[in-house]
Coordinates of C-alpha atoms in Angstrom, one line a residue:
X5 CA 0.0 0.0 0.0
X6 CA 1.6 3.3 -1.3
X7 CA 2.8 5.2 1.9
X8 CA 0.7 8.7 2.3
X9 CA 1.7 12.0 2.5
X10 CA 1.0 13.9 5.3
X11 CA -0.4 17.2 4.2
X12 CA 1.0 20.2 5.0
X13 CA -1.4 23.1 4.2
X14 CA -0.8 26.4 5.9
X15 CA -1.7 27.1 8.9
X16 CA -5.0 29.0 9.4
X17 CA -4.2 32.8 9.2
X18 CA -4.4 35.3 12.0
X19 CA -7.3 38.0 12.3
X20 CA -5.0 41.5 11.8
X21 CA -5.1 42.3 15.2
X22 CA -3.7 39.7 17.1
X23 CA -0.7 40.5 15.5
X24 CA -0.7 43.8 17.6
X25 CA -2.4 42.4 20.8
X26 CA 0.2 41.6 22.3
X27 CA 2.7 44.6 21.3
X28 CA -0.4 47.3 22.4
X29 CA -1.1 45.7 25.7
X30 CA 2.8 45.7 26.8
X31 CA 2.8 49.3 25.5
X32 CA -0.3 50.1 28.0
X33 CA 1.0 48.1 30.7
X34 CA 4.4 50.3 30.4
X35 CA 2.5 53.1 30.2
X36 CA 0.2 52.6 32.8
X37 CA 2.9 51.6 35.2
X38 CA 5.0 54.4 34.5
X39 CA 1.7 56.7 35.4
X40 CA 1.6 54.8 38.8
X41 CA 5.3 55.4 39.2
X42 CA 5.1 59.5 38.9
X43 CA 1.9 60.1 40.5
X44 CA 2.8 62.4 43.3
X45 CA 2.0 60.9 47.0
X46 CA 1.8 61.8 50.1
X47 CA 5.3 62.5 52.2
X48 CA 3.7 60.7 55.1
X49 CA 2.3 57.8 53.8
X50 CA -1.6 58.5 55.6
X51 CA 0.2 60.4 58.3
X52 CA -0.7 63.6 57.9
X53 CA 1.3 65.2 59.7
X54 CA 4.3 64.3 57.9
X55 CA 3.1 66.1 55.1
X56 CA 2.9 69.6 56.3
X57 CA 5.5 71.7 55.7
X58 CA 6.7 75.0 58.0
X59 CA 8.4 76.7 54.6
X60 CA 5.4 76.4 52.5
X61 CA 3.1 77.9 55.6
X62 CA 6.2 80.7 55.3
X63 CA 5.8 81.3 52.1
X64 CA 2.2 82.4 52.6
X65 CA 3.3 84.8 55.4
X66 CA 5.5 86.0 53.3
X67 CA 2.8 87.0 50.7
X68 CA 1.1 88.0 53.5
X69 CA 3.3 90.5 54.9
X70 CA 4.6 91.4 51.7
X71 CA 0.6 93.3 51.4
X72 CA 1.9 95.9 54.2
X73 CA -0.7 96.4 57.4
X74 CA -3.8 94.6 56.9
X75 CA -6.1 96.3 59.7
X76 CA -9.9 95.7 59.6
X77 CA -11.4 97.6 56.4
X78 CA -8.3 98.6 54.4
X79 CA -7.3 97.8 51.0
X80 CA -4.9 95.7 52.2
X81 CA -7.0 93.5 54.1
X82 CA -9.1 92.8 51.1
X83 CA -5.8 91.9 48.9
X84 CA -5.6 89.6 52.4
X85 CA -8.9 88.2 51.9
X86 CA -8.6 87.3 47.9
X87 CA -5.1 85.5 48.2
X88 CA -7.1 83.6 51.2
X89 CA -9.5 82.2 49.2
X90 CA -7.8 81.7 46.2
X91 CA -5.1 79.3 48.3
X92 CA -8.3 77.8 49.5
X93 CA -10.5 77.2 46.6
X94 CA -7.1 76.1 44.8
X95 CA -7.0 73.2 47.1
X96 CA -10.8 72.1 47.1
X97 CA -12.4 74.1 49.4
X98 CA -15.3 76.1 49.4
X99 CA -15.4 79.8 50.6
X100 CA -18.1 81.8 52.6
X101 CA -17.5 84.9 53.7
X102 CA -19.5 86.6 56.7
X103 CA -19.4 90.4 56.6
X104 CA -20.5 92.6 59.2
X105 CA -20.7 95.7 60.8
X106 CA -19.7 96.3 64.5
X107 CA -19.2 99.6 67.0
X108 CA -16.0 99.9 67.5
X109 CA -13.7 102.9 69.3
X110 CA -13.0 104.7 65.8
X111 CA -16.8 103.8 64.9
X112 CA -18.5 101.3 62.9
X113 CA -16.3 99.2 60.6
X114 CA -17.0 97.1 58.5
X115 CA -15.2 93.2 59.3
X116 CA -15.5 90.1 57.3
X117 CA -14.7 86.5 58.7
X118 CA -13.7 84.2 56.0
X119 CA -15.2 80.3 56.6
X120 CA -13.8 77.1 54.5
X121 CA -15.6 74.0 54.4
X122 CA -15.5 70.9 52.3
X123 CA -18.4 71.1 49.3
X124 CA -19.2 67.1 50.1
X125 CA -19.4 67.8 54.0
X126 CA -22.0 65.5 55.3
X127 CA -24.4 67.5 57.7
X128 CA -24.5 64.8 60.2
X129 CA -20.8 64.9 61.2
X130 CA -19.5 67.2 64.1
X131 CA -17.0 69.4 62.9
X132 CA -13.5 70.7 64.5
X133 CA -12.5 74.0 64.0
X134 CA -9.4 75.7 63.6
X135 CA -9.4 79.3 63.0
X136 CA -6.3 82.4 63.4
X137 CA -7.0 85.9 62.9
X138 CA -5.6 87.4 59.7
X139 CA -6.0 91.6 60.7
X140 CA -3.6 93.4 61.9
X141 CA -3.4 95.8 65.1
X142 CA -4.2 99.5 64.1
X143 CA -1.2 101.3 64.8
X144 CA -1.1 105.2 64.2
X145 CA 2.8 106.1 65.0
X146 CA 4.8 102.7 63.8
X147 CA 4.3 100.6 60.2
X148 CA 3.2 97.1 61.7
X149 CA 3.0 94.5 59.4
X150 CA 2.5 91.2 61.9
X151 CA 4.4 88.7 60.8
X152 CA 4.1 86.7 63.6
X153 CA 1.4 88.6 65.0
X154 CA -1.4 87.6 62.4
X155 CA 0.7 86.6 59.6
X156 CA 2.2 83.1 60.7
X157 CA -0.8 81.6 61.9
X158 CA -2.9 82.3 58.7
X159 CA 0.3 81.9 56.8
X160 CA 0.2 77.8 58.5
X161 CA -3.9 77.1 58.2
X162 CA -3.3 78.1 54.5
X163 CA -1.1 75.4 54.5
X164 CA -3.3 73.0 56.8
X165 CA -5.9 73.5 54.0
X166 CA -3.4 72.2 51.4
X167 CA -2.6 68.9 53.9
X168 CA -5.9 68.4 54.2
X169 CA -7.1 68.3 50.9
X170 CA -4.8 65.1 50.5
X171 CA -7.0 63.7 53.5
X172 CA -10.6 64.0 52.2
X173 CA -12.3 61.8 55.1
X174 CA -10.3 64.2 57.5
X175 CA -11.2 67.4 55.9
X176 CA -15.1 66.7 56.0
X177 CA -14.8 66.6 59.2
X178 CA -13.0 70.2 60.0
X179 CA -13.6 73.7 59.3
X180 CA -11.0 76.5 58.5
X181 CA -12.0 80.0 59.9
X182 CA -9.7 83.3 59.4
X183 CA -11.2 86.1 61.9
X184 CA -10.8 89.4 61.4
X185 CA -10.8 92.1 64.0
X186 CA -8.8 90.2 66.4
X187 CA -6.8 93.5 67.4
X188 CA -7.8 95.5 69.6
X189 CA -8.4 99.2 68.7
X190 CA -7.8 100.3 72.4
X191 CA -7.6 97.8 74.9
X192 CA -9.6 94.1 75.1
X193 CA -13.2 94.8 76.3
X194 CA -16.7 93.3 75.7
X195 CA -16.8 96.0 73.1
X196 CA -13.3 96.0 71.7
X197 CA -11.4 93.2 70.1
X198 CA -12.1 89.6 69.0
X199 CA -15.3 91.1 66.9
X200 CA -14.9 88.6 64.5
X201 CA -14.9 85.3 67.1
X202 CA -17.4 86.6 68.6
X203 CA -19.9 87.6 65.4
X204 CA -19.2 84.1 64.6
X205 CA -19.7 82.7 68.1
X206 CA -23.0 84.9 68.5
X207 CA -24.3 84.0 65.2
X208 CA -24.1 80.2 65.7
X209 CA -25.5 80.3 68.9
X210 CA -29.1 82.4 67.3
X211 CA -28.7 79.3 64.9
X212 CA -28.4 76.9 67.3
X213 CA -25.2 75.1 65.5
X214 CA -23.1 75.4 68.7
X215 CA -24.0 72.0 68.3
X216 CA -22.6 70.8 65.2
X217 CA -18.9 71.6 66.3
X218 CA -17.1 68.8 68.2
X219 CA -14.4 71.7 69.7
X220 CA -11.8 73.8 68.1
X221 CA -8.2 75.3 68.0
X222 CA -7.4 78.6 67.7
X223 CA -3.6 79.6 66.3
X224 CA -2.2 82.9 67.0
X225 CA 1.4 84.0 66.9
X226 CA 2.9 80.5 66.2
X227 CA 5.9 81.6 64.4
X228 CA 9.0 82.8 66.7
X229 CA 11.8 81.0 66.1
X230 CA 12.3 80.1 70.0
X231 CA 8.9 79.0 70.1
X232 CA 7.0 78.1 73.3
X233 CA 3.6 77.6 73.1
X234 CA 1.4 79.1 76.2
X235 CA -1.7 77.2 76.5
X236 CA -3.8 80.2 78.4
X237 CA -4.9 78.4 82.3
X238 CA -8.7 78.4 81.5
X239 CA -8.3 76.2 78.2
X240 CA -10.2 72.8 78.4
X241 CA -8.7 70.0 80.4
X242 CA -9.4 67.3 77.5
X243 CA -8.3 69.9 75.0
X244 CA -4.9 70.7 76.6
X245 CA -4.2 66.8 77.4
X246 CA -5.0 65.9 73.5
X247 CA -2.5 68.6 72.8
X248 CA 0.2 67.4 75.2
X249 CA -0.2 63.9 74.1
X250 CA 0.4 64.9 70.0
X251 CA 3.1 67.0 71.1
X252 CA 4.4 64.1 73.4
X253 CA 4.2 61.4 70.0
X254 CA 5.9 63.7 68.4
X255 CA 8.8 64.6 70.4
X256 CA 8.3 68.2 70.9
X257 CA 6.5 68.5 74.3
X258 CA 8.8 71.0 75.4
X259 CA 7.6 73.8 73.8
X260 CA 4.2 73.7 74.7
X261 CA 3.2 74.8 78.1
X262 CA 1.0 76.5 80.2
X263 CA 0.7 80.6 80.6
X264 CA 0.5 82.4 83.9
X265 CA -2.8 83.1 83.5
X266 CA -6.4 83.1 81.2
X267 CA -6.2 85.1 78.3
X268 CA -8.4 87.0 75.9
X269 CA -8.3 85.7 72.2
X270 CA -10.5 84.1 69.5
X271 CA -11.2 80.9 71.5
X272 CA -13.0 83.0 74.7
X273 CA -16.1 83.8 72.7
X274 CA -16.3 80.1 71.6
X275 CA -16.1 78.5 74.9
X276 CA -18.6 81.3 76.4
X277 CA -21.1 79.6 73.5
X278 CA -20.4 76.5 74.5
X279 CA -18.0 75.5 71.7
X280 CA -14.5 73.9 74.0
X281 CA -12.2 76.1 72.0
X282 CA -7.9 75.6 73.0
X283 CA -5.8 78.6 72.0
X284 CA -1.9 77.7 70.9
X285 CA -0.1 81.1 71.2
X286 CA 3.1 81.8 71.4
X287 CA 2.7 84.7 74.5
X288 CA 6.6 85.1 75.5
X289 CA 7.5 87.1 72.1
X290 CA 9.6 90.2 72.7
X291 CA 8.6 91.8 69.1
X292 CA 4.8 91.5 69.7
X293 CA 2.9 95.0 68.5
X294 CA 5.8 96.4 67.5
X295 CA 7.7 97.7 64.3
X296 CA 10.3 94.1 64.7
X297 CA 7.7 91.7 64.5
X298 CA 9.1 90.7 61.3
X299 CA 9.9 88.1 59.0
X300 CA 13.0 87.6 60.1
X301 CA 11.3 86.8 63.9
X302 CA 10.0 83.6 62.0
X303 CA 10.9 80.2 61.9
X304 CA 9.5 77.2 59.3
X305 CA 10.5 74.7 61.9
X306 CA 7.9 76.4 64.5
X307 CA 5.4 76.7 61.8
X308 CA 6.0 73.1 61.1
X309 CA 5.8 71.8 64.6
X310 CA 2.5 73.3 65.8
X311 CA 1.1 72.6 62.2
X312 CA 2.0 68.5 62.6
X313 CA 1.2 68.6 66.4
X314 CA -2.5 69.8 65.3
X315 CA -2.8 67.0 62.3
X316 CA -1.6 64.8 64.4
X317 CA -4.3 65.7 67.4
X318 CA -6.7 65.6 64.5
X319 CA -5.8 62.3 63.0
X320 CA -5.1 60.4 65.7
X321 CA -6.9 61.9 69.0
X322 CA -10.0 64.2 68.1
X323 CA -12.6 62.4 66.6
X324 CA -12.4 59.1 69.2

């Protein structure tokens, strides 16, 4: 019987593109990989406060200062108030501002608090507030343009709201208020200074939302470069040992303290509401409403340490 032949026909032929499948896919796969690669992340991994930074928060000082005096009601303070919101709404946040009028010992002026708050901030959640003044004292005889004194801690909640945006569960869960009339005109009375704290404080209350705020932390004068925090005597016990414990975790519990006394600044009108307010100042500052209280009073690394001591009371101790 005549051997056969195995036939050899050609092999079936491809459909066009598997001759590419395998070249595009390898070419996504690098491409997508290299996208994972450079995507910027966080410095701290989901610790937020490894990721705020004292020379960014003096970099917005900076800008700050560089406006000149910012008293209640100049141009100045409404150059103040724009770069504040555009930082703000640059990093996700959306601006209210809450204008009013108030008697003061020059007369009526016209002040404006400026509120941040996440747009997806669910209205069930109790919110923390932190909140610095961004005026500056009205001073007839010497240029003062508060670095430290107004400047650093607005300057460092700017850069809280940048930290914060990288922390969306955490940011729903704060507020960011700048206060203006801090400053006394003439000296600290129930009718002179902290007109903006307590506008805010009074308005809240007639809304009855004293309850929608967990507590809060006002910064004031967090800048000097030999910086000791004076936590004023009357400032909530649960408050001040949250505070010592971040401070504790990270390291730096020495320079946070208490004052000599109680002290009148934009957490009094809060805790009079019923809103357990803590105030981190810097009290023991030699250049404090005067012509020195300059940039070159300031330090990033103070900036930086109350800034990661609050994230990390935030993050870790506030909310359990």
């Amino acid at each position: 019987m005549p051997n056969k032949k195995q036939r050899r026909g050609r092999p079936p032929s491809r459909p066009w593109w598997r001759h590419w499948a395998v070249p595009v896919a390898l070419a996504l796969g690098i491409l997508f990989l290299g996208y994972v690669l450079s995507k910027p992340k966080p410095a701290g991994n989901g610790q937020s406060w490894k990721e705020f930074s004292g020379e960014k928060a003096l970099g917005h000082v900076q800008a700050l200062v560089g406006l000149g005096p910012r008293p209640p009601g100049s141009e100045a303070i409404m150059k103040a108030r724009a770069y504040i919101r555009q930082e703000l709404e640059a990093n996700g946040w959306q601006v209210i501002e809450q204008p009013f009028t108030d008697d003061t010992p020059r007369g009526r002026v016209r002040f404006v608090n400026v509120i941040a708050r996440r747009p997806d901030q669910p209205t069930s959640e109790k919110l923390f507030l932190i909140g610095s003044h961004y005026d500056t004292k009205t001073f007839d005889s010497i240029r003062f343009v508060g670095a430290n004194d107004g400047g650093s801690s607005t300057g460092a909640l700017l850069e809280l709201g940048r930290v914060l945006n990288q922390h969306p569960e955490l940011a729903a869960r704060i507020e960011l208020i700048f206060f203006d009339g801090e400053e006394a005109y003439e000296r600290f009375s129930p009718t002179d200074g902290i007109f903006g704290s307590r506008h805010f404080a009074t308005q809240a209350q007639k809304a009855k939302k004293v309850d929608a705020y967990r507590g809060g932390i006002i910064w004031d004068m967090i800048g000097d470069r030999d910086l000791t925090i004076t936590l004023p005597l009357d400032s909530p016990p649960a408050l001040a040992q949250g505070i010592f414990a971040a401070a504790e975790a990270l390291q730096v519990r020495d320079h946070f303290g208490y004052a000599n006394d109680k002290m009148i600044d934009d957490h009094a009108p809060l805790n009079v509401v019923g809103i357990p307010t803590i105030d981190l100042i810097d009290f023991d500052y030699d250049s404090w409403h005067t012509s020195q209280d300059t940039m070159d009073k300031l330090s990033p690394e103070s900036l930086q340490t109350v800034g990661a001591v609050t994230l990390y009371y935030l993050s870790e101790l506030a909310f359990k």
